[in-house]
Short mmCIF file of C-alpha atoms in Angstrom, two decimals:
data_model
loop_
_atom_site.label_atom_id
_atom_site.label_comp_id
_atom_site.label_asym_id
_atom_site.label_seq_id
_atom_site.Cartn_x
_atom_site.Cartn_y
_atom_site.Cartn_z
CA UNK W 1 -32.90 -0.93 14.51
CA UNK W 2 -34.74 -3.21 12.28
CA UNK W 3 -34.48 -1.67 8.46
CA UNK W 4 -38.03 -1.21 6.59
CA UNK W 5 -39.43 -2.80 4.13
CA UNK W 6 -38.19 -2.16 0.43
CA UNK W 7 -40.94 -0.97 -1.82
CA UNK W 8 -40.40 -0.25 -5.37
CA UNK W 9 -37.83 2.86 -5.43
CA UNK W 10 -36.79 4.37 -8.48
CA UNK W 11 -32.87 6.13 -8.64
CA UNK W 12 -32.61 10.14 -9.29
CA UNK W 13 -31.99 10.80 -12.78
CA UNK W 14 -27.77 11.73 -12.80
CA UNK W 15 -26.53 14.94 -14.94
CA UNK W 16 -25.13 14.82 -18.10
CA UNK W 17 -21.90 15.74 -15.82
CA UNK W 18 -21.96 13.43 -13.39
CA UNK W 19 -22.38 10.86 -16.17
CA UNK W 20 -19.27 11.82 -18.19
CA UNK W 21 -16.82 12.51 -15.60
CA UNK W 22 -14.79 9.06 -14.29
CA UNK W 23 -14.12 10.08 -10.50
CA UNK W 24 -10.62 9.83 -10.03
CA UNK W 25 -9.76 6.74 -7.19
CA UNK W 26 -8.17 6.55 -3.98
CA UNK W 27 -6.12 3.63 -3.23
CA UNK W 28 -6.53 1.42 -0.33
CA UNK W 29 -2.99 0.59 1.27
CA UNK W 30 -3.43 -2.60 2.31
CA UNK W 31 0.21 -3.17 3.51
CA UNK W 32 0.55 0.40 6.42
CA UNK W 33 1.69 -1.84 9.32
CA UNK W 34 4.13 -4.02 7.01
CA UNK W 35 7.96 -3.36 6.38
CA UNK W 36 11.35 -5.18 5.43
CA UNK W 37 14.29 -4.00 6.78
CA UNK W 38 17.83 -5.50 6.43
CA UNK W 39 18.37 -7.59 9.48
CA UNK W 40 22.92 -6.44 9.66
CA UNK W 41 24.43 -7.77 12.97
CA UNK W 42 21.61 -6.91 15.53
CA UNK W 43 17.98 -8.13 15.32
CA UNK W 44 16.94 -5.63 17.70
CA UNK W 45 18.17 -2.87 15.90
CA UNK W 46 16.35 -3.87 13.07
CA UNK W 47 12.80 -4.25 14.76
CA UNK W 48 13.49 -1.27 16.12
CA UNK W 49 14.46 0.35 12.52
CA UNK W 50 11.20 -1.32 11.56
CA UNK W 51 9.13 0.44 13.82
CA UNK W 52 10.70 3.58 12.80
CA UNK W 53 9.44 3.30 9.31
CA UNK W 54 5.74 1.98 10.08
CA UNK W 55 4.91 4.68 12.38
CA UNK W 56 6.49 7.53 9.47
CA UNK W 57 3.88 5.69 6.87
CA UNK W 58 1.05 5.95 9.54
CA UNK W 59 1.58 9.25 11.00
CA UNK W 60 2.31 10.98 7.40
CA UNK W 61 4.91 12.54 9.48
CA UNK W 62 8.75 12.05 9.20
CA UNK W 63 9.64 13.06 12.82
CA UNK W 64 7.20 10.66 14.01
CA UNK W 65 10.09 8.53 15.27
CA UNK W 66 12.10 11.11 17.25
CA UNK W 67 8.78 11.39 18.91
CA UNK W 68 8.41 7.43 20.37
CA UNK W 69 11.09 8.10 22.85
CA UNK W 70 11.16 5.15 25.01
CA UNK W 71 8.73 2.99 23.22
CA UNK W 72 11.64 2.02 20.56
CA UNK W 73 13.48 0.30 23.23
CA UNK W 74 10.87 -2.44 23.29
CA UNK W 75 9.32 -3.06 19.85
CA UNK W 76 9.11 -6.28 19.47
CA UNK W 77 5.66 -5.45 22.19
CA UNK W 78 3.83 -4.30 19.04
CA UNK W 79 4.93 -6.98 16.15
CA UNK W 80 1.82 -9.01 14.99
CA UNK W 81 4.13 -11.25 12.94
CA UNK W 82 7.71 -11.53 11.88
CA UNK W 83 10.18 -13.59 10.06
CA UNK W 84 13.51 -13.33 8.69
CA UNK W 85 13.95 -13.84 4.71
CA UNK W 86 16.57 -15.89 2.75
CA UNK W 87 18.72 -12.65 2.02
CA UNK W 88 18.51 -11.80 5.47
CA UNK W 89 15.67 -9.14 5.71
CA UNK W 90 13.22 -8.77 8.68
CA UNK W 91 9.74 -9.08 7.81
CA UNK W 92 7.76 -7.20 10.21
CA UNK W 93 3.46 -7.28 10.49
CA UNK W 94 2.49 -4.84 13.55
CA UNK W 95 -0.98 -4.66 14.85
CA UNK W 96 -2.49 -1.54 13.42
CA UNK W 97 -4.69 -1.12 16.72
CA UNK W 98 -1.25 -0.87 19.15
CA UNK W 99 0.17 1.05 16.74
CA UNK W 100 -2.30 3.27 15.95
CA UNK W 101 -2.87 4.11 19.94
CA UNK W 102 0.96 4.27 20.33
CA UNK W 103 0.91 7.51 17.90
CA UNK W 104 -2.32 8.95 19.64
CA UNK W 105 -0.28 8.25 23.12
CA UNK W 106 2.59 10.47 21.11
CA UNK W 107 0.31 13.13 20.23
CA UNK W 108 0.73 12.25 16.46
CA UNK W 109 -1.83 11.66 13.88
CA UNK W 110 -3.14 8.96 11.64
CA UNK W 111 -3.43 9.11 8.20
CA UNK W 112 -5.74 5.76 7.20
CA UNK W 113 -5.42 3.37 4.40
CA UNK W 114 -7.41 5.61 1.48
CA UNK W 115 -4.68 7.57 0.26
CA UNK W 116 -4.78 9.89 -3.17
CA UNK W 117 -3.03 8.14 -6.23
CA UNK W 118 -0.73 10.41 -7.53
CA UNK W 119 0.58 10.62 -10.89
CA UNK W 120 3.82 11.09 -11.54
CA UNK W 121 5.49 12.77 -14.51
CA UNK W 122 9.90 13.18 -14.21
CA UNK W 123 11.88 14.21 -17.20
CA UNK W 124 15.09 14.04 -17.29
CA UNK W 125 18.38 16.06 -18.86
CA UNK W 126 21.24 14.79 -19.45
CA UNK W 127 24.91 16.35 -19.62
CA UNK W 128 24.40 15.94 -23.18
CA UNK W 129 21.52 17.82 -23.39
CA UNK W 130 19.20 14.94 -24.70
CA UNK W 131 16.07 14.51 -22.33
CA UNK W 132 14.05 11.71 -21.75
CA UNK W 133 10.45 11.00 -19.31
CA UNK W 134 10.07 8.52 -17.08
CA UNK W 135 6.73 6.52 -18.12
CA UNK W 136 5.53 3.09 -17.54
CA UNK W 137 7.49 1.48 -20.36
CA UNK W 138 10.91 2.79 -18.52
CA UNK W 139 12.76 0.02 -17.12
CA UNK W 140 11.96 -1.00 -13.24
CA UNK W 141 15.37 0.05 -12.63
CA UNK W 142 15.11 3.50 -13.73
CA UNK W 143 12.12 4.22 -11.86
CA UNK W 144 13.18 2.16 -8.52
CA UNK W 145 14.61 5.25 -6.38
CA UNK W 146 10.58 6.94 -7.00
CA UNK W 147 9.03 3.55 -6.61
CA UNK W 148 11.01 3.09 -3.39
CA UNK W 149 10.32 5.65 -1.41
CA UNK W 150 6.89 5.59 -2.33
CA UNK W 151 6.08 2.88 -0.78
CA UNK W 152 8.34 3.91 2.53
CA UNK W 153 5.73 6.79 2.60
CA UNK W 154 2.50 4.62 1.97
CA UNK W 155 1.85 6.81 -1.28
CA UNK W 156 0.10 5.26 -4.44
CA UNK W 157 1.54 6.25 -7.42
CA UNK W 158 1.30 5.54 -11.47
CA UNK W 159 3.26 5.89 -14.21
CA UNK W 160 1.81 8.13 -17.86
CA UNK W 161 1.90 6.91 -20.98
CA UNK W 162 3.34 10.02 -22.32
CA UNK W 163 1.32 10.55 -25.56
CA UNK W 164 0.84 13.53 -27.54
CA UNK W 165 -1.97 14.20 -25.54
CA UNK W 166 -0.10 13.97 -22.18
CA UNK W 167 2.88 16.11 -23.68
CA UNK W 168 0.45 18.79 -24.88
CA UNK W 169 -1.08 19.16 -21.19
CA UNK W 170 2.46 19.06 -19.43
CA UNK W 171 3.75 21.96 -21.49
CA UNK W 172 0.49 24.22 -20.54
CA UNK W 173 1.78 23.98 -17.34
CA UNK W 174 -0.82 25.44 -15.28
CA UNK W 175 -2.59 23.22 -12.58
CA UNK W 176 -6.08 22.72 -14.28
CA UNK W 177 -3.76 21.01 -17.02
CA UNK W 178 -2.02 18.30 -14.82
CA UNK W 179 -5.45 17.85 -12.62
CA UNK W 180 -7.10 17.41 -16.17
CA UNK W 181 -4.31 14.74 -16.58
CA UNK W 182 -4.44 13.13 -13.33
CA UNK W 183 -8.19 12.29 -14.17
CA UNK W 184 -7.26 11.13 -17.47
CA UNK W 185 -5.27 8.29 -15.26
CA UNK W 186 -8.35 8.42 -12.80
CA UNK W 187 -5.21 9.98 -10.16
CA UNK W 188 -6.46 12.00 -7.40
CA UNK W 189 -3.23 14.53 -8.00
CA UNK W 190 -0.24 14.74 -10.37
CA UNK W 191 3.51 15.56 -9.13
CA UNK W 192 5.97 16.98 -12.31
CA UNK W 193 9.70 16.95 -11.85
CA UNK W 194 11.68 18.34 -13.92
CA UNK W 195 15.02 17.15 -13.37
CA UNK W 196 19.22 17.31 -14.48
CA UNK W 197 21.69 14.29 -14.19
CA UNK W 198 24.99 16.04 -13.34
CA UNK W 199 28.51 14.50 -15.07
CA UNK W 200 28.37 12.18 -11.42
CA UNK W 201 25.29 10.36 -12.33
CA UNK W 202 23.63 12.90 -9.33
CA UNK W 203 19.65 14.18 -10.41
CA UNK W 204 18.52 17.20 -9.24
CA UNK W 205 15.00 17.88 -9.35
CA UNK W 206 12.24 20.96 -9.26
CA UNK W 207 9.50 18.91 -8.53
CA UNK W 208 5.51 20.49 -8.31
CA UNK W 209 2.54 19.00 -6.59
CA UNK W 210 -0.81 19.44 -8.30
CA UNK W 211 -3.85 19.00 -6.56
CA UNK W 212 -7.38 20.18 -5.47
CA UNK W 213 -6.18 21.60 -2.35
CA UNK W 214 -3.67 23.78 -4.76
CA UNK W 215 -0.10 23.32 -5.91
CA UNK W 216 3.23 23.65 -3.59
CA UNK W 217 6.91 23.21 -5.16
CA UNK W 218 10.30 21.79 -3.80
CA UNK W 219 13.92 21.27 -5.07
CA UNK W 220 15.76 18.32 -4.60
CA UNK W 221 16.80 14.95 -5.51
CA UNK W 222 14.05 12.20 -7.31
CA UNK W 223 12.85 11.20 -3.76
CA UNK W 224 11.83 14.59 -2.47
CA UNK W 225 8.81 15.08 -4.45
CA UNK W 226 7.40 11.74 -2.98
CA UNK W 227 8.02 13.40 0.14
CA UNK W 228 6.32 16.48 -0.79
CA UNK W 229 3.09 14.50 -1.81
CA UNK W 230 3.34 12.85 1.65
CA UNK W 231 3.80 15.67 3.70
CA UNK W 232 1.06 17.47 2.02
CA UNK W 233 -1.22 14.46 1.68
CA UNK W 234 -0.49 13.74 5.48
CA UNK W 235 -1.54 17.41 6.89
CA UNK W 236 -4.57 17.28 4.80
CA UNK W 237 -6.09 13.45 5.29
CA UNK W 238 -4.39 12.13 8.68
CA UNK W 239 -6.32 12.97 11.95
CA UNK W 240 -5.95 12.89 15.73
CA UNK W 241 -6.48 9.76 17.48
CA UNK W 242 -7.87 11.52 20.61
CA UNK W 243 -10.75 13.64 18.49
CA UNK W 244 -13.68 12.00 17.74
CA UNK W 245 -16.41 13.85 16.39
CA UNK W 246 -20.31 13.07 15.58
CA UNK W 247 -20.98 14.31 12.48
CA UNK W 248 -24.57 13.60 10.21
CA UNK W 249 -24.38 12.21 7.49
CA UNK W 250 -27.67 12.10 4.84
CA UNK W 251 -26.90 9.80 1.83
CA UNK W 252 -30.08 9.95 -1.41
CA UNK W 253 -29.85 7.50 -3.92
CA UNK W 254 -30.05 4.18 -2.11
CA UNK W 255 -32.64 1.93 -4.16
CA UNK W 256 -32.80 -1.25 -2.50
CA UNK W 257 -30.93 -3.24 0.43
CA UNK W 258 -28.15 -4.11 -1.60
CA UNK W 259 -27.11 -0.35 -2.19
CA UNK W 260 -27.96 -0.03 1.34
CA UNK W 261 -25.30 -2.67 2.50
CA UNK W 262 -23.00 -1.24 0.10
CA UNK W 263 -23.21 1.66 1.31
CA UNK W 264 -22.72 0.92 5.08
CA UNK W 265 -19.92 -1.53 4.15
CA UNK W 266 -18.27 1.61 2.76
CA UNK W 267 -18.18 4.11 5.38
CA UNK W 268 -17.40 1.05 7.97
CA UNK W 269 -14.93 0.60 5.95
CA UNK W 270 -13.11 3.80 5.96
CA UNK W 271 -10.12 4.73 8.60
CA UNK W 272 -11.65 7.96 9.45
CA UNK W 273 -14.69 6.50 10.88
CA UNK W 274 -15.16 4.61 13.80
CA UNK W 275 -18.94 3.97 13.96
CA UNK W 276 -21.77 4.16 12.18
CA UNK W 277 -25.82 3.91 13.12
CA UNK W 278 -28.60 4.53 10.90
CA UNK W 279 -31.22 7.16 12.16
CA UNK W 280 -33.57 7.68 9.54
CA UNK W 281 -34.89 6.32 6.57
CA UNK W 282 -37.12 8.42 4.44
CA UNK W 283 -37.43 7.21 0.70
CA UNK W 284 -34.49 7.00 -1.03
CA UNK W 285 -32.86 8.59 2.07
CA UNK W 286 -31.06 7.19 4.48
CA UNK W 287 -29.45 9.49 7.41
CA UNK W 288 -26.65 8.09 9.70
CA UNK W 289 -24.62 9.26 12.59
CA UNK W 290 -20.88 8.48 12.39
CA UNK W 291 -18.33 8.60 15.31
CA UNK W 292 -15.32 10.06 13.00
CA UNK W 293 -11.85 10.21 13.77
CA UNK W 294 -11.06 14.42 13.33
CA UNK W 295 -14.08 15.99 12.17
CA UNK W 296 -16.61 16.57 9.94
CA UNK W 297 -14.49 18.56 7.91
CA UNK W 298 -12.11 15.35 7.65
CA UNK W 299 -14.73 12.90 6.84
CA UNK W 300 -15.42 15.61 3.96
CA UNK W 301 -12.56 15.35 2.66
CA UNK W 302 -11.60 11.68 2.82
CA UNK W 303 -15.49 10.85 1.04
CA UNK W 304 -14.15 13.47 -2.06
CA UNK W 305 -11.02 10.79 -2.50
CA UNK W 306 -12.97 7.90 -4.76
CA UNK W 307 -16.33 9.55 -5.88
CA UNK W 308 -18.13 6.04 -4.24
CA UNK W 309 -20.54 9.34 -2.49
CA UNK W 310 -21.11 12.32 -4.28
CA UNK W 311 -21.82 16.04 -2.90
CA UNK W 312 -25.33 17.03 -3.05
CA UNK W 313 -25.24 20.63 -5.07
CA UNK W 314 -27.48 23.19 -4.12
CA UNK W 315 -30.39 23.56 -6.55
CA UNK W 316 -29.97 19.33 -6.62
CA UNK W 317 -33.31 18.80 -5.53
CA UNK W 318 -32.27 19.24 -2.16
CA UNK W 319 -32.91 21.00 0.70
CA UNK W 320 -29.34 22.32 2.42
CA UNK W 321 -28.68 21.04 5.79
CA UNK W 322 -26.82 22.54 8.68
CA UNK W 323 -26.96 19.86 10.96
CA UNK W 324 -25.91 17.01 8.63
CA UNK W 325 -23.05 16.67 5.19
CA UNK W 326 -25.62 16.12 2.47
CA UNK W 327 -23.90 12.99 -0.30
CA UNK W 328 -25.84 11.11 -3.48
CA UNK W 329 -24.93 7.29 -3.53
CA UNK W 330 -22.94 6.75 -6.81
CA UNK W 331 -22.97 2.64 -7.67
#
């Protein structure tokens, strides 16, 4: 389809909202199909361990392994790359295309590379009864068995500052509070633990998950409320390989070709969608038709992530649409 010609378009005027809110930010995971694992006395043990953990980060689900069956016999079939490091650790790139159609093949999901940043607040008591939190000036070492497992799970996380102000909005409590904090730290979500070091050096942890989609609670040690934000994150954002949906899409806002291409370079861009045409062009309009991965529900929700597209509000100078998600380019 050859695009039109760009005459002289002006941009919407925003809100006085939409100008003083900083959308919060997914994170690209650029590293899904990557792992180390320690090599010990059988190399294809340890391929097969590495498997194992790529196709937990992908699926979002921690069964996902138990699931392959067969396939771990041989998984050497799907390594892109490999090596083996000085201190004897298997570096493993698979191919994200055999990997992902290994998981659809096991009836399991895929949960892309735009993940929710989470923030994450721990405080900690000790037998004493002083108490400290875990920011980003805590050493590396102190915040290694989080920072760990996080990336085992694909999860993004960041560290507070822990100023008055964060203080202040931890002990409100209530989940408009830590959301209010998360976007303080442009977070998509914010997970509080509040933990106890036993006599043993042993933490146990009461760990809550704050997000849009509501807040859900565990007990544990410091890595299970990583895995809570996984599981959760995973149900909500991964989708079936096997579904692919058509879903409209009508994006306002686009001035010229360059907001165009950014545009389009976006939504290629993104996990949950496999193609993209352009339909229509009508002013600052421009409506497309994406092949997406789950459906249109999905693509919904992955788009809310960044902020990069913005809902169209009713009374926005709009007319609703049943047949298409209605979005406002935001540069």
């Amino acid at each position: 389809m050859n695009l039109p010609r760009w005459k002289s378009l002006h941009l919407p005027l925003w809100s006085a909202l939409l100008l003083a809110v900083t959308p919060a930010l997914a994170v690209t995971v650029p590293d899904l199909y990557e792992v180390s694992v320690p090599v010990g006395t059988n190399r294809d043990t340890a391929f097969s361990d590495a498997l194992k953990a790529v196709v937990v980060r992908v699926s979002g689900r921690r069964d996902a392994a138990a699931r392959l069956g067969a396939v771990l016999k041989n998984p050497r079939q799907y390594a892109q790359r490999f090596g083996v490091s000085a201190d004897n650790m298997l570096d493993v790139g698979f191919d994200s295309v055999s990997v992902d159609r290994l998981l659809t093949d096991a009836g399991l999901p895929v949960w892309g590379k735009e993940r929710p940043q989470t923030l994450v607040l721990l405080s900690i008591e000790n037998p004493d009864g002083s108490a400290a939190w875990l920011d980003n000036s805590a050493s590396a070492a102190d915040r290694n068995a989080i920072a760990e497992v996080a990336k085992l799970r694909g999860v993004p996380i960041i560290w507070p500052e822990m100023d008055g102000q964060d203080r202040n909005q931890v002990s409100v409590g209530t989940s408009a509070a830590l959301l209010q904090m998360a976007a303080r730290y442009s977070a998509n979500a914010t997970l509080v633990g509040k933990g106890r070091r036993d006599a043993s050096g042993g933490i146990a942890v009461r760990w809550t998950l704050a997000s849009e989609d509501g807040s859900s609670e565990v007990a544990g040690s410091e890595e299970d409320g990583i895995h809570l934000a996984a599981d959760t994150f995973a149900r909500i954002y991964s989708a079936s390989g096997s579904s692919l949906d058509s879903v409209g899409l009508e994006v306002s806002g686009i001035a010229n070709l360059g907001m165009y291409a950014s545009a389009l370079n976006y939504l290629e861009s993104m996990t949950v969608v496999r193609t993209v045409a352009l339909e229509q062009v009508t002013g600052d309009k421009m409506r497309f038709r994406l092949g997406v991965r789950g459906d249109a529900a999905q693509l919904k929700r992955a788009l809310a992530l960044d902020g990069k597209l913005v809902p169209v509000a009713p009374g926005d100078g709009a007319a609703p649409a049943a047949d298409r998600l209605q979005f406002r380019y935001q540069p």
